[in-house]
XYZ file of C-alpha atoms in Angstrom:
316
model
C 73.636 14.244 99.464
C 76.316 16.026 97.457
C 78.995 18.111 99.145
C 77.797 21.400 97.637
C 74.336 20.776 99.126
C 75.792 20.158 102.577
C 77.900 23.351 102.400
C 74.903 25.367 101.239
C 72.808 24.140 104.188
C 75.598 24.816 106.683
C 76.103 28.347 105.326
C 72.359 28.987 105.556
C 72.280 27.940 109.227
C 75.328 29.927 110.306
C 74.673 33.011 108.177
C 73.027 36.282 109.130
C 70.401 37.892 106.875
C 73.133 39.836 105.090
C 75.126 36.630 104.524
C 72.115 34.784 103.093
C 71.036 37.642 100.813
C 74.581 38.249 99.562
C 74.935 41.764 101.030
C 77.805 40.801 103.324
C 81.291 41.693 102.116
C 82.961 38.536 103.512
C 81.748 35.060 104.432
C 81.046 34.689 108.118
C 83.223 31.540 108.283
C 85.812 30.554 105.696
C 85.103 27.449 103.644
C 88.227 25.634 104.854
C 87.055 25.876 108.479
C 83.574 24.651 107.574
C 85.036 21.645 105.771
C 87.504 20.943 108.588
C 84.607 20.769 111.049
C 82.508 18.725 108.614
C 85.353 16.206 108.177
C 85.741 15.959 111.962
C 82.056 15.261 112.590
C 81.757 12.756 109.743
C 84.773 10.853 111.101
C 83.220 10.864 114.588
C 79.955 9.575 113.133
C 81.709 6.740 111.265
C 83.759 5.723 114.289
C 80.840 5.638 116.715
C 78.051 4.250 114.522
C 79.941 2.058 111.997
C 77.448 3.547 109.541
C 79.843 3.971 106.588
C 80.499 0.537 105.121
C 82.244 -0.918 102.096
C 83.492 -4.161 100.553
C 87.140 -5.025 99.917
C 88.240 -7.855 97.656
C 91.717 -9.246 97.140
C 93.507 -12.561 96.565
C 94.598 -15.239 99.025
C 97.419 -17.295 97.528
C 99.518 -20.237 98.650
C 102.269 -19.199 101.077
C 100.955 -15.626 101.296
C 99.412 -15.484 104.784
C 99.699 -11.691 105.156
C 97.685 -9.188 103.149
C 97.349 -5.426 103.498
C 94.107 -4.322 105.126
C 91.804 -1.705 103.560
C 93.498 1.652 104.138
C 90.395 3.419 105.450
C 89.134 0.611 107.723
C 88.326 1.638 111.282
C 90.740 0.475 113.960
C 87.879 -0.666 116.241
C 85.277 -3.320 115.348
C 85.852 -2.719 111.658
C 85.307 -6.129 110.087
C 81.682 -7.195 109.791
C 82.082 -10.386 107.741
C 84.759 -12.089 105.681
C 84.794 -15.029 103.302
C 87.309 -17.028 101.311
C 86.316 -18.758 98.068
C 87.855 -22.137 97.251
C 86.877 -23.958 94.042
C 83.679 -21.947 93.717
C 82.534 -22.487 97.327
C 82.248 -19.822 100.043
C 83.866 -20.444 103.434
C 83.086 -17.820 106.121
C 86.010 -16.640 108.254
C 86.213 -16.021 111.983
C 87.733 -12.599 112.711
C 89.831 -13.027 115.858
C 92.498 -11.145 117.806
C 96.143 -12.162 118.046
C 95.720 -13.781 121.480
C 93.123 -16.198 120.073
C 94.728 -16.928 116.724
C 98.377 -17.392 117.633
C 97.498 -19.678 120.559
C 95.665 -21.990 118.171
C 98.098 -21.902 115.243
C 101.450 -22.495 116.938
C 102.895 -24.686 114.163
C 103.872 -22.995 110.890
C 103.699 -23.408 107.969
C 100.212 -24.890 108.183
C 98.193 -24.982 104.954
C 94.511 -25.683 104.415
C 91.317 -23.742 103.771
C 91.725 -20.365 105.470
C 89.225 -20.130 108.318
C 90.522 -17.374 110.647
C 91.348 -13.753 109.906
C 93.644 -11.852 112.302
C 93.873 -8.024 112.063
C 97.155 -6.604 113.362
C 99.121 -3.384 113.095
C 102.623 -2.551 111.969
C 103.056 1.082 112.910
C 100.540 3.116 110.914
C 99.867 0.256 108.478
C 97.210 -2.350 109.169
C 97.524 -5.953 107.974
C 95.395 -9.091 107.998
C 96.825 -12.526 108.791
C 95.230 -15.618 107.233
C 95.194 -18.831 109.277
C 95.779 -21.457 108.121
C 97.551 -20.313 104.963
C 95.335 -21.030 101.973
C 96.255 -24.279 100.220
C 95.042 -23.018 96.829
C 95.805 -19.777 95.013
C 93.283 -17.500 93.350
C 92.122 -18.735 89.950
C 93.549 -16.818 86.985
C 92.299 -16.834 83.406
C 92.699 -14.510 80.399
C 90.447 -12.256 78.356
C 89.149 -14.005 75.254
C 88.544 -10.674 73.453
C 89.378 -6.989 73.787
C 87.043 -5.104 76.145
C 86.102 -1.443 76.535
C 85.670 0.383 79.827
C 81.902 0.409 79.233
C 81.461 -3.328 78.562
C 79.286 -5.140 81.097
C 79.686 -8.638 79.630
C 83.252 -9.946 79.669
C 84.366 -13.053 77.781
C 87.229 -15.056 79.284
C 88.928 -18.358 78.448
C 87.538 -20.159 81.497
C 85.714 -19.498 84.773
C 86.834 -22.699 86.494
C 86.914 -22.137 90.261
C 85.030 -18.828 90.044
C 82.025 -18.341 92.283
C 78.954 -18.451 90.029
C 77.014 -15.512 91.454
C 77.950 -12.248 93.167
C 81.676 -12.495 92.465
C 84.593 -10.136 91.881
C 87.611 -10.143 89.589
C 90.620 -7.929 89.011
C 92.008 -6.968 85.597
C 95.132 -4.843 85.811
C 94.371 -2.335 88.562
C 90.601 -2.392 87.981
C 88.230 -4.281 90.279
C 85.007 -5.588 88.733
C 81.883 -7.087 90.313
C 79.802 -9.499 88.230
C 76.239 -10.712 88.684
C 76.810 -14.271 87.466
C 78.979 -16.291 85.123
C 78.812 -19.338 82.885
C 81.755 -21.357 81.546
C 83.401 -18.440 79.736
C 81.488 -15.188 80.320
C 80.944 -12.775 83.204
C 77.560 -11.047 83.038
C 76.152 -7.844 84.567
C 79.577 -6.443 85.377
C 79.895 -3.306 87.515
C 83.130 -1.699 86.388
C 85.642 0.271 88.456
C 84.504 -0.613 91.960
C 86.445 -0.157 95.235
C 87.852 3.182 94.131
C 89.397 1.867 90.890
C 88.852 3.193 87.368
C 87.182 1.328 84.498
C 89.657 0.794 81.656
C 90.031 -0.756 78.207
C 91.937 -4.063 78.079
C 93.411 -6.184 75.301
C 92.825 -9.854 74.600
C 94.976 -12.258 76.689
C 95.183 -9.857 79.652
C 95.135 -11.734 82.974
C 91.816 -11.896 84.848
C 92.241 -12.812 88.524
C 89.357 -14.112 90.610
C 89.224 -12.254 93.955
C 88.887 -15.160 96.385
C 88.972 -13.150 99.619
C 86.109 -10.713 100.251
C 85.796 -8.555 103.365
C 82.787 -6.481 104.428
C 83.912 -3.712 106.753
C 83.155 -0.355 108.368
C 85.369 2.554 107.386
C 86.056 6.256 107.614
C 84.367 8.403 104.966
C 86.534 9.841 102.238
C 88.221 13.002 103.496
C 87.128 16.233 101.784
C 90.114 18.179 100.476
C 90.168 21.978 100.711
C 93.175 24.185 100.094
C 94.428 27.087 102.221
C 93.015 29.569 99.722
C 89.529 28.092 100.319
C 89.528 26.457 96.888
C 87.419 23.314 96.492
C 87.407 21.708 93.052
C 84.141 21.319 91.172
C 84.699 17.576 91.052
C 84.920 17.493 94.850
C 81.818 19.672 95.252
C 79.823 17.275 93.066
C 80.823 14.164 95.031
C 78.141 12.185 96.837
C 78.811 12.034 100.563
C 78.902 8.459 101.859
C 76.672 9.108 104.881
C 72.932 8.667 104.336
C 70.957 11.880 103.909
C 68.764 11.500 107.003
C 71.881 11.283 109.190
C 73.627 14.114 107.340
C 70.885 16.448 108.565
C 71.973 15.898 112.165
C 75.664 16.240 111.286
C 74.970 19.560 109.532
C 73.300 20.869 112.707
C 76.302 19.805 114.794
C 78.695 21.551 112.410
C 76.594 24.723 112.407
C 76.364 24.748 116.218
C 80.117 24.270 116.714
C 80.933 27.067 114.241
C 78.390 29.622 115.509
C 79.344 28.890 119.118
C 82.660 30.631 118.479
C 80.863 33.749 117.232
C 77.573 34.186 119.080
C 76.280 32.045 121.960
C 72.745 33.368 121.563
C 72.473 32.478 117.892
C 74.113 29.109 118.515
C 71.463 28.111 121.056
C 68.862 27.247 118.417
C 71.197 24.626 116.935
C 72.426 23.255 120.260
C 72.655 19.497 119.986
C 74.381 16.755 121.944
C 76.514 15.013 119.334
C 77.289 12.072 121.636
C 73.602 11.416 122.225
C 72.728 11.904 118.559
C 75.414 9.461 117.388
C 74.239 6.912 119.958
C 70.754 7.224 118.479
C 72.119 6.805 114.955
C 74.065 3.734 116.066
C 70.875 2.259 117.535
C 68.997 3.013 114.299
C 71.667 1.274 112.233
C 71.802 -1.800 114.473
C 68.027 -2.022 114.670
C 67.699 -1.778 110.908
C 70.175 -4.611 110.312
C 68.555 -6.689 113.066
C 65.108 -6.333 111.504
C 66.484 -7.345 108.133
C 68.012 -10.483 109.634
C 64.789 -11.364 111.455
C 62.812 -11.018 108.249
C 65.227 -13.175 106.258
C 65.112 -16.894 105.662
C 67.559 -18.044 108.338
C 67.221 -21.818 107.827
C 69.825 -23.630 105.709
C 68.750 -24.064 102.058
C 67.134 -27.323 101.026
C 69.189 -29.512 98.702
C 66.985 -28.396 95.783
C 67.816 -24.736 96.587
C 71.537 -25.122 97.142
C 72.627 -25.669 93.557
C 73.292 -29.384 94.090
C 71.397 -31.959 91.998
C 68.726 -33.960 93.842
C 69.982 -37.009 95.788
C 73.502 -35.570 96.017
C 75.446 -37.157 98.871
C 76.301 -34.066 100.893
C 78.494 -36.039 103.288
C 81.253 -36.442 100.724
């Protein structure tokens, strides 16, 4: 759902007949107050249900055990899964608190394959500690040709150490997701992910393999409105990050809270318990993920499905 659709539905619910038909001189509630309440309820939804999720990729290098966490990650139960990639292989990470991690890693420096991820705060800034410190840095190559911001196949000098499928790279400030790669090309690239912008790049520009990938729950992007009730057209056309079926309930909550200040009788038809509704949404989200897991193939892959040649000695 786009923002302008959500505002239109909220205005319809809170408006009188004169407001809806355009005969009213002034809006019943100013746009800035509607958006303030909408921001509040979307943040509450994200915090309680963990229903707004994203992926964050970065690099884990030798002797760099501290990285900055995603800025919009929730402070509670944010990290759903994390992985480090070493020489083209995925190693899942345990996400643990400081009391678990620091009691197990009392000797520093201690290098190896990173296996534990420790979220911690420094004032308003959140960081992630990697334990043990990764013994290998992210693989870096260079562009073999110039590329445009619209190119979806990217030629590089080498993909040694890159994960073959479902990987991510960074060129300049742009993050890119690729479907698969061979020895010197990245195919099916999705440009400008994670809030970055797709750009043109020249030959020999560095291409860094993102070897640390974190799947996390976050706050939705805050909607900006100015004191004069101005909302830019670009903002109005943005897709809201919450799924449409849950936005319907949030719109009712916003309408109820706004009308309640004006007319108790009119507000009654939209009365809704936001705590109960968000609990139901949380259950829906958990149940949906649970069903997906139950329907998946949960056994380990056979040797013939794992990418290894037949008769490979997997003990080595």
